[in-house]
Short mmCIF file of C-alpha atoms in Angstrom, two decimals:
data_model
loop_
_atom_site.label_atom_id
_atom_site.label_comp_id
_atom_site.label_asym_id
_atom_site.label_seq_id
_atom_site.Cartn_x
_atom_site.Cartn_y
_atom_site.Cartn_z
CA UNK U 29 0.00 0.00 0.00
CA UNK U 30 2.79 2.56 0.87
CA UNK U 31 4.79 2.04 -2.47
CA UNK U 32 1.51 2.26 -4.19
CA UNK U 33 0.68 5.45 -2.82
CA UNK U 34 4.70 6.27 -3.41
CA UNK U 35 4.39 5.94 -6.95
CA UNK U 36 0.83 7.77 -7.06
CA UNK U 37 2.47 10.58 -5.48
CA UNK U 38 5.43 10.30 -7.61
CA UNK U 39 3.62 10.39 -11.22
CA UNK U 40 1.10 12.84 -9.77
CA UNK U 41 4.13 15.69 -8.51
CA UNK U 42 5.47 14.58 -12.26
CA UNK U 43 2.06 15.62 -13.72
CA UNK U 44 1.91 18.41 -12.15
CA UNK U 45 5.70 19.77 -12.86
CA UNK U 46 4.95 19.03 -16.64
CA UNK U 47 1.32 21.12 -16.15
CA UNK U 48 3.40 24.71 -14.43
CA UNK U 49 5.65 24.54 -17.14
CA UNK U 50 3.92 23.91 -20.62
CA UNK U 51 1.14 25.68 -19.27
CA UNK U 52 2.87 29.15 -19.78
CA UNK U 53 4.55 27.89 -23.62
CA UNK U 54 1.12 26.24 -24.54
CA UNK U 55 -0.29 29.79 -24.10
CA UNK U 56 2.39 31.79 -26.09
CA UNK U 57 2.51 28.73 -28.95
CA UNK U 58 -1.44 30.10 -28.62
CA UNK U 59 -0.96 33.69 -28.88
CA UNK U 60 1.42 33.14 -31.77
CA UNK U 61 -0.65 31.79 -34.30
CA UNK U 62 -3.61 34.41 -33.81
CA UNK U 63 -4.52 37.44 -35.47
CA UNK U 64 -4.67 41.02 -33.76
CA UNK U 65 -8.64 40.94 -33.41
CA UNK U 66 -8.99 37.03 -32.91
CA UNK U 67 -6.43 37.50 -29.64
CA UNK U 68 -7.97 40.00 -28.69
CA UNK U 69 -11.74 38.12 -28.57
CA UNK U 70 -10.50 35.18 -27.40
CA UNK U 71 -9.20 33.57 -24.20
CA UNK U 72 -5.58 32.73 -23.15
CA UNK U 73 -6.01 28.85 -23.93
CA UNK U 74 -8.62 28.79 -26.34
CA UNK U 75 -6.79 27.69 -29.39
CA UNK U 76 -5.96 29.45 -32.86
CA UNK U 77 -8.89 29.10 -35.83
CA UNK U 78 -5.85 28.84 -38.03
CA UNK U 79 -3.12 26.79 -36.79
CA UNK U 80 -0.87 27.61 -39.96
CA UNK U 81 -1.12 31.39 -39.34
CA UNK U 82 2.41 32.23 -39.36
CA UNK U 83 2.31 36.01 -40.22
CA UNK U 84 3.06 36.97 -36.57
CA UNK U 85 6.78 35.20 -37.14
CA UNK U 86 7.59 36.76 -40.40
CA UNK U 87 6.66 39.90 -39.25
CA UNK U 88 8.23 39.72 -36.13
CA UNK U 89 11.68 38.52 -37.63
CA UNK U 90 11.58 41.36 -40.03
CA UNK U 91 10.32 44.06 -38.04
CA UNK U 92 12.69 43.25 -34.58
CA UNK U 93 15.58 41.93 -37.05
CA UNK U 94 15.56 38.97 -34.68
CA UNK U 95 18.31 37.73 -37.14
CA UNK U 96 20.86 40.14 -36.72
CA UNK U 97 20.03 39.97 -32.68
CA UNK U 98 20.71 36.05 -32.82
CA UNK U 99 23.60 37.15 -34.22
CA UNK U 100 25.06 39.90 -32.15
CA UNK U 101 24.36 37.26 -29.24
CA UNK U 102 25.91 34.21 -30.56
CA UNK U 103 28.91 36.67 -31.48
CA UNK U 104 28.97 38.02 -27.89
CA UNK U 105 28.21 35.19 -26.41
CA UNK U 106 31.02 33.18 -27.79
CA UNK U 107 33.53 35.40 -27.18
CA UNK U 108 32.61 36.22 -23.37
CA UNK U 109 32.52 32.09 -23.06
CA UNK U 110 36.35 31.85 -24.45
CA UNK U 111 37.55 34.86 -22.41
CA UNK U 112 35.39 33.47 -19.18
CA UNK U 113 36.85 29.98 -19.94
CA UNK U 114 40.69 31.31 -20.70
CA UNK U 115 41.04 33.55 -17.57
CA UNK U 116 38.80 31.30 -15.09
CA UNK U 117 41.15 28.32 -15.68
CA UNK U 118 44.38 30.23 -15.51
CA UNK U 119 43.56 31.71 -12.33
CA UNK U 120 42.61 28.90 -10.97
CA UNK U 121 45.37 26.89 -12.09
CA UNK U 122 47.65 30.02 -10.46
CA UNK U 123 45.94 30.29 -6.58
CA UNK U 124 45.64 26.72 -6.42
CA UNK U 125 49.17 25.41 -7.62
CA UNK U 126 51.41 27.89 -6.90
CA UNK U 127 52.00 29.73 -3.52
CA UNK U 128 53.05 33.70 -4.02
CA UNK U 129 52.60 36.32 -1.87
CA UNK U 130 49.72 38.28 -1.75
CA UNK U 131 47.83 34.51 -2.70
CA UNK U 132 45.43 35.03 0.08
CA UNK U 133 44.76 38.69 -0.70
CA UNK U 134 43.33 37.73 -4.16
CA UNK U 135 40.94 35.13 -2.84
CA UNK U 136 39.57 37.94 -0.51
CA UNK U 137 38.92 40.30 -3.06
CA UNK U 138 37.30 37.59 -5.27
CA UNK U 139 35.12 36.73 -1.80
CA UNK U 140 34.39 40.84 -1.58
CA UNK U 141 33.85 40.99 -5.31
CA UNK U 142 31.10 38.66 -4.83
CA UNK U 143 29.27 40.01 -1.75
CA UNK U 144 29.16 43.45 -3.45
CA UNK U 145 25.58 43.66 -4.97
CA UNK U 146 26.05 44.85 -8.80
CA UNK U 147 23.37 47.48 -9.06
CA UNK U 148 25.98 49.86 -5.88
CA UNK U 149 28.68 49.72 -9.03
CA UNK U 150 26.39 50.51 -12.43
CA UNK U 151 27.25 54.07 -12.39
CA UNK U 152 30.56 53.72 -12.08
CA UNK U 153 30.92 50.90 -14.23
CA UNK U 154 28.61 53.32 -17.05
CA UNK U 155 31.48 55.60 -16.40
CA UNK U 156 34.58 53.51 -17.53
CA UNK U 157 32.94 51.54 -20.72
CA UNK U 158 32.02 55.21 -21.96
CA UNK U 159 35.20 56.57 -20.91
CA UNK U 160 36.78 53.95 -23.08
CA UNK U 161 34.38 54.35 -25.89
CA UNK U 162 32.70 51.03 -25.89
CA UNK U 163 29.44 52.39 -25.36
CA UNK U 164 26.53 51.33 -28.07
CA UNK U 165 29.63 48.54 -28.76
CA UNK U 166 29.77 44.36 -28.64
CA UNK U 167 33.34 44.90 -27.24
CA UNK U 168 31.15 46.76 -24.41
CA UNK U 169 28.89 43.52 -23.21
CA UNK U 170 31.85 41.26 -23.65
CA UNK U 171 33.88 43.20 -21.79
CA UNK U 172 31.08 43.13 -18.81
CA UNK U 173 30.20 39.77 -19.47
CA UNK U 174 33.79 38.46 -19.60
CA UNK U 175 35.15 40.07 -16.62
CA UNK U 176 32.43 40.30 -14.05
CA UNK U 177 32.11 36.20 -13.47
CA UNK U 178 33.81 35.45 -10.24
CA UNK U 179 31.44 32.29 -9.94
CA UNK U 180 33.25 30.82 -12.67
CA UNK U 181 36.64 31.40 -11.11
CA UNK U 182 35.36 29.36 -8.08
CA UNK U 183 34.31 26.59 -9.86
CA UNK U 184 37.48 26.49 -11.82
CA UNK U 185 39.13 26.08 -8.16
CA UNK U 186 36.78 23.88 -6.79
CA UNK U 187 37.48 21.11 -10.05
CA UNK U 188 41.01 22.32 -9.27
CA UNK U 189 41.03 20.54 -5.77
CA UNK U 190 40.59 17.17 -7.72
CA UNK U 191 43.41 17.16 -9.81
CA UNK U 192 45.97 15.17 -8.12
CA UNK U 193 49.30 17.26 -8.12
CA UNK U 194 51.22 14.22 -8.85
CA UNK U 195 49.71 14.79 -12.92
CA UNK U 196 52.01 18.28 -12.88
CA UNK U 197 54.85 16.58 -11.37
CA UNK U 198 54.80 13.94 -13.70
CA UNK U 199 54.37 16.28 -16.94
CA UNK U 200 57.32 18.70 -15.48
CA UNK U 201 59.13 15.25 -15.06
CA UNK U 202 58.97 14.42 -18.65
CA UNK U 203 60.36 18.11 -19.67
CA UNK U 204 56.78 19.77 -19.52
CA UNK U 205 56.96 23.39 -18.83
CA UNK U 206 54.54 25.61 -16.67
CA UNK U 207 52.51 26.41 -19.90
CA UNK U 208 52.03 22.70 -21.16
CA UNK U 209 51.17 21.62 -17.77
CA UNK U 210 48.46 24.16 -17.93
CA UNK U 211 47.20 23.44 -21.60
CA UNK U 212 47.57 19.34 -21.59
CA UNK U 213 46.94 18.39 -18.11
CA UNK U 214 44.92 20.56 -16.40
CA UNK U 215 42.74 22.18 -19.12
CA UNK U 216 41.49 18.50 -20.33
CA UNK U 217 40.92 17.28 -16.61
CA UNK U 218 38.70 20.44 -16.09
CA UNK U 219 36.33 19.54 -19.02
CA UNK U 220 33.54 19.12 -16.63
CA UNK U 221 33.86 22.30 -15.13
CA UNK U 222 34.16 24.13 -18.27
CA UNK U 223 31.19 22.04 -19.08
CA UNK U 224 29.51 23.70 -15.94
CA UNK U 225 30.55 27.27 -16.67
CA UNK U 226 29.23 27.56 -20.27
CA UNK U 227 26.21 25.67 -19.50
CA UNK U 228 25.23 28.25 -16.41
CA UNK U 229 26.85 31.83 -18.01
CA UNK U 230 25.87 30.64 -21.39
CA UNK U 231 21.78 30.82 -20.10
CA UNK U 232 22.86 33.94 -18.20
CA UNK U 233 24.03 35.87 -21.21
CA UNK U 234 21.02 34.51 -23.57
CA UNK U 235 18.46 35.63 -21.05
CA UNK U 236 20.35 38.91 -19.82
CA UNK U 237 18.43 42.02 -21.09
CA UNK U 238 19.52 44.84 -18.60
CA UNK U 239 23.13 45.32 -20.16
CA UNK U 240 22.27 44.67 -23.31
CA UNK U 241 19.70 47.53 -23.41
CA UNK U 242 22.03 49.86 -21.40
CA UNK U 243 24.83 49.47 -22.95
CA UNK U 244 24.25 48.92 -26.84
CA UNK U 245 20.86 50.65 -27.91
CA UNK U 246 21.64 50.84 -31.61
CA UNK U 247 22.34 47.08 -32.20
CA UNK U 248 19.47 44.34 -31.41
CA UNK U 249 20.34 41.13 -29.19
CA UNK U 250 18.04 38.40 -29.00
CA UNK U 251 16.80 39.45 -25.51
CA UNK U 252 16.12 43.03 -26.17
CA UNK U 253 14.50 42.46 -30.05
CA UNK U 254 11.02 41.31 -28.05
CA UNK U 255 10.65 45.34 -26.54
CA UNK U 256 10.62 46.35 -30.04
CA UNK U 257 6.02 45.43 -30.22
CA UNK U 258 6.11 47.24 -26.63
CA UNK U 259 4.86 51.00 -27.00
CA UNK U 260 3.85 53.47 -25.18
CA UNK U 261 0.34 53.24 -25.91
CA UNK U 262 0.14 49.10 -25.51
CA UNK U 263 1.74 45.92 -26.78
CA UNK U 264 1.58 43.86 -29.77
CA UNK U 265 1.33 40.33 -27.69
CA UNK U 266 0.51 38.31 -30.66
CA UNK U 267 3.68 39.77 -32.03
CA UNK U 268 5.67 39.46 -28.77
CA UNK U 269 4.16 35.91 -28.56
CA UNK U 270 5.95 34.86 -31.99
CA UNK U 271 9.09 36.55 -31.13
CA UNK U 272 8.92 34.52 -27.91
CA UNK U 273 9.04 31.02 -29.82
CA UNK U 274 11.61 32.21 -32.14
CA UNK U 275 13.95 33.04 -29.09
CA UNK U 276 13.21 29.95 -27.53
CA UNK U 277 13.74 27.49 -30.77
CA UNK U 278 17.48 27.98 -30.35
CA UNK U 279 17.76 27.33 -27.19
CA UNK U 280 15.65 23.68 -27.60
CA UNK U 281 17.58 23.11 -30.69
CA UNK U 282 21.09 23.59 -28.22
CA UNK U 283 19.55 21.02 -25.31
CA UNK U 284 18.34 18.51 -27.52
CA UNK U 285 21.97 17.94 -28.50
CA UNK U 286 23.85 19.18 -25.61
CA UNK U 287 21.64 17.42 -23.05
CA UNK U 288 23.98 15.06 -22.32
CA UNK U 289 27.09 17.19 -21.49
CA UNK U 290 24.34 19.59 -19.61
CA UNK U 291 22.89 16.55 -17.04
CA UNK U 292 26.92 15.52 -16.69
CA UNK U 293 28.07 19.21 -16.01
CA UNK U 294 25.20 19.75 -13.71
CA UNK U 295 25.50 16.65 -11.60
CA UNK U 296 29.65 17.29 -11.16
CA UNK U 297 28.96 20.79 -9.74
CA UNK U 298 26.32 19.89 -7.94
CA UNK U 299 29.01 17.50 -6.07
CA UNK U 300 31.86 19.59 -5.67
#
């Protein structure tokens, strides 16, 4: 009787997980396919007379230039990844194999770094990308994407702790110097972590819409292209609705063949 009730309970809590999230995409996919005066009329789930009604997606490609945004954001997005990924691993590989003074005075400004809450340093952080003329640039959001990720660094450090020191000593051994250790031992054995790090800032960045919107007006990202139906005087939701799939297609598209590296990088930092 109790494992039948366990596994009631269990495909019941499973039902109702799948319910609280397709609900809300069920109701976009909705909105999507109707016209202006048909959403308008109708109710949130009462479905579209015309389920091949894709105007709202042409017109919102063309009119938000959803195209160019996908690719301003895979551009940025890529290169804050390789700059996250290059620095993160070399300072971790410096704190945790090598023992120079001032060591501990850099992990407590990373710790202080990470207590301070962002929205104290905006102005002053406005300040210094227009001071270096980045603003209304990419180099601008990959500059504040790139270098504003002490997480990462702490990951890096914690996968660090598992690479047996014995690995360098063997490489240095075999004539290895300080920069192959780095780039043959330790970069492969933190594959996992890296694994972690894009999976988590990579979501971050695709979903961020403050910066973006701050700090480069004149160029659309994927996140920002949606405030294009939103006026003054209303919204276009039908509009919003399509431009709301199209955003998320890429992002299905990446899990369906990344899920396997995303479950493995998830579980490993969910250990360390």
């Amino acid at each position: 009787m109790t494992r039948t009730l366990s596994t009631i309970g269990k495909y019941v809590s499973l039902v109702a997980a799948c319910i609280v999230v397709l609900l809300p995409l069920t109701v976009v996919l909705f909105a999507s396919l109707k016209t202006k005066e048909e959403y308008a009329t109708t109710g949130p789930l009462d479905p579209p007379s015309n389920w091949l009604n894709f105007s709202n997606f042409a017109v919102a490609i063309d009119q938000a230039d959803m195209l160019r945004g996908l690719m301003n954001t895979t551009i940025i997005l890529a290169l804050s990844l390789t700059i996250t990924i290059l620095v993160g691993t070399a300072a971790a590989y410096a704190i945790d194999r090598f023992q120079f003074r001032g060591r501990k005075l850099v992990m407590a400004l990373f710790l202080i770094a990470t207590l301070i809450p962002s929205v104290t340093s905006q102005v002053a952080t406005f300040q210094i990308i227009s001071g270096l003329g980045l603003y209304n640039t990419r180099a601008a959001l990959v500059l504040l994407f790139a270098g504003t990720d002490i997480i990462a660094i702490y990951i890096f450090l914690q996968f660090m702790a598992s690479i047996p020191v014995s690995l360098d000593e063997a490489a240095r051994m075999d004539g290895a110097n300080t920069f192959q250790i780095y780039r043959r031992v330790i970069l492969p054995n933190l594959k996992p972590a890296i694994a972690t790090v894009i999976i988590i800032k990579g979501i971050a960045i695709y979903n961020e819409f403050y910066l973006p919107f701050l700090y480069m007006r004149s160029e659309p990202m994927i996140s920002t292209a949606l405030f294009d139906f939103k006026g003054p005087y209303g919204a276009q939701w039908e509009m919003i609705a399509a431009a709301t799939i199209v955003v998320i297609v890429p992002t299905v598209i990446a899990f369906i063949f990344l899920q396997k590296w995303i479950y493995k990088g998830l579980a490993a930092g969910a250990v360390k």
